[in-house]
mmCIF file of C-alpha atoms and ligand atoms in Angstrom:
data_model
loop_
_atom_site.group_PDB
_atom_site.id
_atom_site.type_symbol
_atom_site.label_atom_id
_atom_site.label_comp_id
_atom_site.label_asym_id
_atom_site.label_seq_id
_atom_site.Cartn_x
_atom_site.Cartn_y
_atom_site.Cartn_z
ATOM 1 C CA UNK A 3 -61.128 210.921 19.466
ATOM 2 C CA UNK A 4 -60.733 207.160 19.361
ATOM 3 C CA UNK A 5 -57.800 206.474 21.693
ATOM 4 C CA UNK A 6 -57.948 207.524 25.342
ATOM 5 C CA UNK A 7 -56.350 210.912 25.801
ATOM 6 C CA UNK A 8 -52.734 211.010 26.924
ATOM 7 C CA UNK A 9 -53.701 213.876 29.215
ATOM 8 C CA UNK A 10 -57.128 214.653 30.607
ATOM 9 C CA UNK A 11 -57.570 217.695 32.820
ATOM 10 C CA UNK A 12 -60.901 218.644 34.401
ATOM 11 C CA UNK A 13 -61.752 221.560 36.635
ATOM 12 C CA UNK A 14 -58.228 221.951 37.954
ATOM 13 C CA UNK A 15 -57.786 224.647 40.590
ATOM 14 C CA UNK A 16 -54.780 225.868 42.508
ATOM 15 C CA UNK A 17 -54.198 228.818 44.815
ATOM 16 C CA UNK A 18 -51.097 230.097 46.529
ATOM 17 C CA UNK A 19 -52.365 231.821 49.674
ATOM 18 C CA UNK A 20 -54.857 234.345 48.329
ATOM 19 C CA UNK A 21 -53.678 234.150 44.700
ATOM 20 C CA UNK A 22 -56.107 231.966 42.745
ATOM 21 C CA UNK A 23 -53.782 230.888 39.915
ATOM 22 C CA UNK A 24 -55.772 228.073 38.277
ATOM 23 C CA UNK A 25 -59.531 228.573 38.370
ATOM 24 C CA UNK A 26 -60.932 225.541 36.598
ATOM 25 C CA UNK A 27 -58.671 224.289 33.828
ATOM 26 C CA UNK A 28 -60.054 221.755 31.328
ATOM 27 C CA UNK A 29 -58.372 220.155 28.324
ATOM 28 C CA UNK A 30 -57.465 216.853 26.665
ATOM 29 C CA UNK A 31 -54.334 215.955 24.722
ATOM 30 C CA UNK A 32 -54.384 213.138 22.148
ATOM 31 C CA UNK A 33 -51.591 210.566 22.188
ATOM 32 C CA UNK A 34 -48.698 211.402 19.861
ATOM 33 C CA UNK A 35 -49.709 215.032 19.433
ATOM 34 C CA UNK A 36 -47.969 218.284 20.309
ATOM 35 C CA UNK A 37 -50.027 220.501 22.574
ATOM 36 C CA UNK A 38 -48.883 224.043 23.277
ATOM 37 C CA UNK A 39 -49.969 225.890 26.368
ATOM 38 C CA UNK A 40 -49.640 229.614 25.787
ATOM 39 C CA UNK A 41 -49.784 232.224 28.494
ATOM 40 C CA UNK A 42 -48.178 235.380 29.775
ATOM 41 C CA UNK A 43 -45.746 235.508 32.675
ATOM 42 C CA UNK A 44 -47.497 234.327 35.799
ATOM 43 C CA UNK A 45 -50.457 232.805 33.930
ATOM 44 C CA UNK A 46 -49.907 229.502 35.721
ATOM 45 C CA UNK A 47 -48.226 227.385 33.022
ATOM 46 C CA UNK A 48 -45.480 226.046 35.268
ATOM 47 C CA UNK A 49 -47.978 225.490 38.077
ATOM 48 C CA UNK A 50 -50.122 223.381 35.743
ATOM 49 C CA UNK A 51 -47.153 221.374 34.492
ATOM 50 C CA UNK A 52 -45.963 220.757 38.061
ATOM 51 C CA UNK A 53 -49.401 219.413 38.995
ATOM 52 C CA UNK A 54 -49.409 217.102 35.957
ATOM 53 C CA UNK A 55 -45.896 215.934 36.877
ATOM 54 C CA UNK A 56 -47.067 215.171 40.474
ATOM 55 C CA UNK A 57 -44.676 217.737 41.970
ATOM 56 C CA UNK A 58 -47.547 219.801 43.313
ATOM 57 C CA UNK A 59 -51.043 218.927 44.523
ATOM 58 C CA UNK A 60 -54.171 220.541 43.086
ATOM 59 C CA UNK A 61 -56.817 222.114 45.334
ATOM 60 C CA UNK A 62 -59.708 220.847 43.206
ATOM 61 C CA UNK A 63 -60.397 219.028 39.958
ATOM 62 C CA UNK A 64 -58.768 215.987 38.400
ATOM 63 C CA UNK A 65 -55.931 215.224 36.025
ATOM 64 C CA UNK A 66 -55.079 211.904 34.390
ATOM 65 C CA UNK A 67 -51.728 211.312 32.717
ATOM 66 C CA UNK A 68 -51.397 208.234 30.516
ATOM 67 C CA UNK A 69 -54.655 207.104 32.123
ATOM 68 C CA UNK A 70 -53.340 207.458 35.689
ATOM 69 C CA UNK A 71 -54.842 209.913 38.124
ATOM 70 C CA UNK A 72 -52.101 212.261 39.359
ATOM 71 C CA UNK A 73 -53.328 212.193 42.956
ATOM 72 C CA UNK A 74 -54.093 208.466 43.234
ATOM 73 C CA UNK A 75 -51.312 206.985 41.061
ATOM 74 C CA UNK A 76 -48.333 209.379 41.247
ATOM 75 C CA UNK A 77 -45.777 206.594 40.788
ATOM 76 C CA UNK A 78 -47.383 205.396 37.571
ATOM 77 C CA UNK A 79 -47.618 208.981 36.369
ATOM 78 C CA UNK A 80 -43.936 209.593 37.054
ATOM 79 C CA UNK A 81 -42.999 206.473 35.112
ATOM 80 C CA UNK A 82 -45.016 207.753 32.154
ATOM 81 C CA UNK A 83 -43.447 211.192 31.859
ATOM 82 C CA UNK A 84 -40.345 213.266 31.642
ATOM 83 C CA UNK A 85 -40.082 216.886 32.619
ATOM 84 C CA UNK A 86 -37.628 219.423 31.277
ATOM 85 C CA UNK A 87 -37.793 222.719 33.072
ATOM 86 C CA UNK A 88 -36.655 226.202 32.228
ATOM 87 C CA UNK A 89 -33.334 225.531 33.955
ATOM 88 C CA UNK A 90 -31.342 222.648 32.588
ATOM 89 C CA UNK A 91 -30.412 219.692 34.775
ATOM 90 C CA UNK A 92 -27.129 219.338 32.876
ATOM 91 C CA UNK A 93 -23.925 219.077 34.934
ATOM 92 C CA UNK A 94 -21.395 221.370 33.263
ATOM 93 C CA UNK A 95 -18.386 219.601 34.784
ATOM 94 C CA UNK A 96 -19.288 216.354 33.033
ATOM 95 C CA UNK A 97 -19.114 215.729 29.297
ATOM 96 C CA UNK A 98 -22.346 215.414 27.360
ATOM 97 C CA UNK A 99 -21.868 211.669 27.177
ATOM 98 C CA UNK A 100 -21.127 211.382 30.907
ATOM 99 C CA UNK A 101 -24.318 213.275 31.714
ATOM 100 C CA UNK A 102 -26.318 210.797 29.655
ATOM 101 C CA UNK A 103 -24.550 207.756 31.103
ATOM 102 C CA UNK A 104 -25.211 209.050 34.617
ATOM 103 C CA UNK A 105 -28.952 209.304 34.025
ATOM 104 C CA UNK A 106 -29.049 205.921 32.264
ATOM 105 C CA UNK A 107 -27.335 204.379 35.320
ATOM 106 C CA UNK A 108 -29.794 206.071 37.671
ATOM 107 C CA UNK A 109 -32.617 204.568 35.630
ATOM 108 C CA UNK A 110 -30.974 201.103 35.781
ATOM 109 C CA UNK A 111 -30.711 200.686 32.034
ATOM 110 C CA UNK A 112 -28.788 197.639 30.834
ATOM 111 C CA UNK A 113 -26.251 199.374 28.626
ATOM 112 C CA UNK A 114 -25.846 203.021 29.689
ATOM 113 C CA UNK A 115 -23.004 203.614 27.204
ATOM 114 C CA UNK A 116 -25.038 202.423 24.222
ATOM 115 C CA UNK A 117 -28.038 204.477 25.343
ATOM 116 C CA UNK A 118 -25.824 207.564 25.636
ATOM 117 C CA UNK A 119 -24.315 207.047 22.183
ATOM 118 C CA UNK A 120 -27.707 206.507 20.589
ATOM 119 C CA UNK A 121 -29.044 209.742 22.121
ATOM 120 C CA UNK A 122 -25.935 211.737 21.191
ATOM 121 C CA UNK A 123 -26.462 210.622 17.623
ATOM 122 C CA UNK A 124 -30.185 211.381 17.659
ATOM 123 C CA UNK A 125 -29.608 214.898 18.987
ATOM 124 C CA UNK A 126 -26.641 215.659 16.691
ATOM 125 C CA UNK A 127 -24.275 215.809 19.659
ATOM 126 C CA UNK A 128 -21.932 212.956 18.762
ATOM 127 C CA UNK A 129 -19.019 215.261 17.935
ATOM 128 C CA UNK A 130 -19.501 217.246 21.137
ATOM 129 C CA UNK A 131 -20.164 214.177 23.305
ATOM 130 C CA UNK A 132 -16.640 214.075 24.742
ATOM 131 C CA UNK A 133 -16.545 217.752 25.674
ATOM 132 C CA UNK A 134 -17.583 219.244 28.990
ATOM 133 C CA UNK A 135 -21.179 220.435 28.838
ATOM 134 C CA UNK A 136 -20.062 223.815 30.220
ATOM 135 C CA UNK A 137 -18.517 224.475 26.801
ATOM 136 C CA UNK A 138 -21.813 223.885 24.971
ATOM 137 C CA UNK A 139 -23.951 226.594 23.410
ATOM 138 C CA UNK A 140 -27.372 227.245 24.895
ATOM 139 C CA UNK A 141 -29.064 225.194 22.181
ATOM 140 C CA UNK A 142 -26.690 222.244 22.640
ATOM 141 C CA UNK A 143 -27.276 222.313 26.400
ATOM 142 C CA UNK A 144 -31.011 222.375 25.940
ATOM 143 C CA UNK A 145 -30.800 219.482 23.473
ATOM 144 C CA UNK A 146 -28.674 217.530 25.922
ATOM 145 C CA UNK A 147 -31.181 218.285 28.661
ATOM 146 C CA UNK A 148 -34.058 217.024 26.517
ATOM 147 C CA UNK A 149 -31.994 213.940 25.577
ATOM 148 C CA UNK A 150 -31.394 213.239 29.284
ATOM 149 C CA UNK A 151 -35.088 213.507 30.016
ATOM 150 C CA UNK A 152 -35.887 210.953 27.297
ATOM 151 C CA UNK A 153 -33.843 208.153 28.807
ATOM 152 C CA UNK A 154 -36.239 205.301 29.538
ATOM 153 C CA UNK A 155 -38.502 206.438 26.643
ATOM 154 C CA UNK A 156 -41.421 207.994 28.510
ATOM 155 C CA UNK A 157 -44.571 208.206 26.350
ATOM 156 C CA UNK A 158 -45.346 211.752 27.514
ATOM 157 C CA UNK A 159 -42.908 214.653 27.666
ATOM 158 C CA UNK A 160 -43.442 217.995 29.383
ATOM 159 C CA UNK A 161 -41.282 220.836 28.112
ATOM 160 C CA UNK A 162 -41.622 224.006 30.155
ATOM 161 C CA UNK A 163 -40.483 226.896 27.954
ATOM 162 C CA UNK A 164 -37.995 224.774 26.022
ATOM 163 C CA UNK A 165 -36.596 227.663 23.989
ATOM 164 C CA UNK A 166 -36.690 230.656 26.318
ATOM 165 C CA UNK A 167 -33.353 232.448 26.189
ATOM 166 C CA UNK A 168 -32.135 230.689 23.041
ATOM 167 C CA UNK A 169 -31.053 232.419 19.852
ATOM 168 C CA UNK A 170 -33.128 231.694 16.712
ATOM 169 C CA UNK A 171 -30.705 229.069 15.416
ATOM 170 C CA UNK A 172 -30.666 227.115 18.695
ATOM 171 C CA UNK A 173 -34.381 227.509 18.928
ATOM 172 C CA UNK A 174 -34.799 225.904 15.529
ATOM 173 C CA UNK A 175 -32.641 222.991 16.664
ATOM 174 C CA UNK A 176 -34.860 222.432 19.676
ATOM 175 C CA UNK A 177 -37.921 222.620 17.442
ATOM 176 C CA UNK A 178 -36.471 219.909 15.201
ATOM 177 C CA UNK A 179 -36.014 217.752 18.274
ATOM 178 C CA UNK A 180 -39.631 218.267 19.286
ATOM 179 C CA UNK A 181 -40.866 217.382 15.779
ATOM 180 C CA UNK A 182 -38.817 214.211 15.880
ATOM 181 C CA UNK A 183 -40.262 213.266 19.249
ATOM 182 C CA UNK A 184 -43.834 213.620 18.048
ATOM 183 C CA UNK A 185 -43.010 211.811 14.806
ATOM 184 C CA UNK A 186 -41.853 208.905 16.975
ATOM 185 C CA UNK A 187 -45.217 208.791 18.766
ATOM 186 C CA UNK A 188 -44.330 210.702 21.936
ATOM 187 C CA UNK A 189 -46.985 213.048 23.313
ATOM 188 C CA UNK A 190 -45.550 216.509 23.927
ATOM 189 C CA UNK A 191 -46.997 219.213 26.143
ATOM 190 C CA UNK A 192 -44.976 222.370 25.874
ATOM 191 C CA UNK A 193 -45.440 225.746 27.456
ATOM 192 C CA UNK A 194 -44.343 228.864 25.680
ATOM 193 C CA UNK A 195 -44.740 232.602 25.642
ATOM 194 C CA UNK A 196 -43.927 232.695 21.937
ATOM 195 C CA UNK A 197 -46.830 232.692 19.531
ATOM 196 C CA UNK A 198 -44.666 231.652 16.603
ATOM 197 C CA UNK A 199 -43.356 228.673 18.554
ATOM 198 C CA UNK A 200 -46.873 227.404 19.158
ATOM 199 C CA UNK A 201 -47.696 228.161 15.529
ATOM 200 C CA UNK A 202 -44.741 226.140 14.234
ATOM 201 C CA UNK A 203 -44.931 223.177 16.561
ATOM 202 C CA UNK A 204 -48.349 222.507 17.904
ATOM 203 C CA UNK A 205 -51.187 220.353 16.631
ATOM 204 C CA UNK A 206 -53.377 222.171 19.128
ATOM 205 C CA UNK A 207 -52.856 225.412 20.978
ATOM 206 C CA UNK A 208 -54.504 226.362 24.269
ATOM 207 C CA UNK A 209 -54.363 229.814 25.789
ATOM 208 C CA UNK A 210 -54.253 229.997 29.570
ATOM 209 C CA UNK A 211 -55.516 233.324 30.816
ATOM 210 C CA UNK A 212 -56.769 234.406 34.214
ATOM 211 C CA UNK A 213 -56.808 230.851 35.464
ATOM 212 C CA UNK A 214 -58.740 229.246 32.630
ATOM 213 C CA UNK A 215 -58.208 227.930 29.096
ATOM 214 C CA UNK A 216 -59.857 230.692 27.091
ATOM 215 C CA UNK A 217 -59.154 229.183 23.647
ATOM 216 C CA UNK A 218 -58.212 225.686 22.553
ATOM 217 C CA UNK A 219 -57.941 224.701 18.924
ATOM 218 C CA UNK A 220 -55.816 224.079 15.878
ATOM 219 C CA UNK A 221 -53.904 226.988 14.393
ATOM 220 C CA UNK A 222 -56.489 227.210 11.601
ATOM 221 C CA UNK A 223 -59.290 227.370 14.166
ATOM 222 C CA UNK A 224 -57.521 230.065 16.156
ATOM 223 C CA UNK A 225 -56.779 232.047 12.980
ATOM 224 C CA UNK A 226 -60.492 232.197 12.256
ATOM 225 C CA UNK A 227 -60.863 234.255 15.400
ATOM 226 C CA UNK A 228 -59.118 237.122 13.606
ATOM 227 C CA UNK A 229 -60.430 239.123 10.647
ATOM 228 C CA UNK A 230 -59.237 237.561 7.370
ATOM 229 C CA UNK A 231 -57.731 240.777 5.996
ATOM 230 C CA UNK A 232 -55.425 241.089 8.965
ATOM 231 C CA UNK A 233 -54.237 237.475 8.729
ATOM 232 C CA UNK A 234 -53.559 237.883 5.000
ATOM 233 C CA UNK A 235 -51.507 241.010 5.575
ATOM 234 C CA UNK A 236 -49.382 239.332 8.228
ATOM 235 C CA UNK A 237 -48.748 236.244 6.094
ATOM 236 C CA UNK A 238 -47.235 238.277 3.285
ATOM 237 C CA UNK A 239 -44.519 239.707 5.493
ATOM 238 C CA UNK A 240 -41.364 237.696 6.189
ATOM 239 C CA UNK A 241 -40.888 237.525 9.931
ATOM 240 C CA UNK A 242 -37.847 239.002 11.602
ATOM 241 C CA UNK A 243 -36.792 235.467 12.293
ATOM 242 C CA UNK A 244 -36.918 234.591 8.572
ATOM 243 C CA UNK A 245 -34.667 237.538 7.865
ATOM 244 C CA UNK A 246 -32.270 236.706 10.689
ATOM 245 C CA UNK A 247 -31.952 233.064 9.656
ATOM 246 C CA UNK A 248 -31.490 234.027 6.013
ATOM 247 C CA UNK A 249 -28.660 236.374 7.006
ATOM 248 C CA UNK A 250 -26.836 234.172 9.504
ATOM 249 C CA UNK A 251 -27.460 230.996 7.486
ATOM 250 C CA UNK A 252 -29.508 227.997 8.416
ATOM 251 C CA UNK A 253 -26.947 225.382 9.367
ATOM 252 C CA UNK A 254 -29.302 222.954 11.086
ATOM 253 C CA UNK A 255 -28.033 219.368 11.009
ATOM 254 C CA UNK A 256 -28.917 217.357 7.906
ATOM 255 C CA UNK A 257 -31.931 215.076 7.774
ATOM 256 C CA UNK A 258 -34.241 217.522 9.465
ATOM 257 C CA UNK A 259 -37.227 219.030 7.799
ATOM 258 C CA UNK A 260 -39.775 221.616 8.651
ATOM 259 C CA UNK A 261 -43.349 220.480 8.507
HETATM 260 N N1 ATP B 19 -44.666 228.101 45.200
HETATM 261 C C1 ATP B 19 -45.340 229.232 45.021
HETATM 262 N N2 ATP B 19 -45.697 230.020 46.056
HETATM 263 C C2 ATP B 19 -46.403 231.153 45.881
HETATM 264 N N3 ATP B 19 -46.793 231.606 44.680
HETATM 265 C C3 ATP B 19 -46.470 230.882 43.601
HETATM 266 C C4 ATP B 19 -45.715 229.663 43.718
HETATM 267 N N4 ATP B 19 -45.546 229.156 42.467
HETATM 268 C C5 ATP B 19 -46.144 230.015 41.635
HETATM 269 N N5 ATP B 19 -46.699 231.056 42.305
HETATM 270 C C6 ATP B 19 -47.459 232.163 41.698
HETATM 271 O O1 ATP B 19 -48.432 231.598 40.829
HETATM 272 C C7 ATP B 19 -48.565 232.382 39.646
HETATM 273 C C8 ATP B 19 -48.330 231.516 38.439
HETATM 274 O O2 ATP B 19 -46.963 231.141 38.392
HETATM 275 P P1 ATP B 19 -46.366 230.174 37.283
HETATM 276 O O3 ATP B 19 -44.938 230.006 37.581
HETATM 277 O O4 ATP B 19 -47.195 228.946 37.202
HETATM 278 O O5 ATP B 19 -46.596 231.039 35.983
HETATM 279 P P2 ATP B 19 -46.031 230.806 34.506
HETATM 280 O O6 ATP B 19 -47.203 230.904 33.595
HETATM 281 O O7 ATP B 19 -45.233 229.558 34.461
HETATM 282 O O8 ATP B 19 -45.112 232.079 34.316
HETATM 283 P P3 ATP B 19 -43.716 232.270 33.487
HETATM 284 O O9 ATP B 19 -44.142 232.530 32.074
HETATM 285 O O10 ATP B 19 -43.125 233.488 34.097
HETATM 286 O O11 ATP B 19 -42.894 231.042 33.659
HETATM 287 C C9 ATP B 19 -47.598 233.549 39.810
HETATM 288 O O12 ATP B 19 -48.305 234.644 40.308
HETATM 289 C C10 ATP B 19 -46.609 233.033 40.826
HETATM 290 O O13 ATP B 19 -46.059 234.093 41.560
HETATM 291 MG MG1 MG B 20 -43.229 229.154 33.997
#
């Protein structure tokens, strides 16, 4: 690794009363890459993200975000990141464009209207920009939420379960957004419970289990953990999602490609 890591986590521990959630978490994330943190319900994914986003203090260990220690330099960390949680920050009473303008104003950008229009375009929301966000589909809301979190162009983006609760079509739209982000040089850490999501998106995948990262590698490296015959058998089968998308039609906006 030549460049300094965008994220560096060492020996991170966190307990809630007698529940020892994180028991020594270690990993690095390279700048401009997509890193997926996989784990079951309650594994500690959100806890880890909240520590990295300076919303929660660790009990032990260190974490550096964009080179800044989360405990010593929380302000610098916050200026380097955006965080999109499981529950969207979108105000349903406002239009999509108004939501974006509001955030751009809060961040003291020079031309909030232009920023909003640029983001609407980038997230294929231009046509819906004048409509109340409460009328949006789940995928449109999530895209708007991600767009809002990108105002000010943070180099590192945390997405906590960005597609939970979305239908396959909306999920694909969010995936396209994440690919675009990484293609533009943004570092993405996403948490997910979906193996296929990690498979599709991530340059590296880490599995958080019982408080530690038990595997961390590329998809190819993780595949080698399974017997070859089994992997071959699985690859020959179209997934349920393939079938669903073939039946309902893939109407993702133009100009987007799968990697
Ligand atoms: N503020 C808190 N107070 C007490 N316990 C907490 C708190 N936050 C999290 N926990 C506990 O820590 C554990 C890890 O929770 P966390 O939300 O980090 O898991 P997760 O991997 O994000 O799960 P999910 O997939 O359901 O989002 C759980 O047992 C949870 O109940
Ligand atoms: Mg969570």
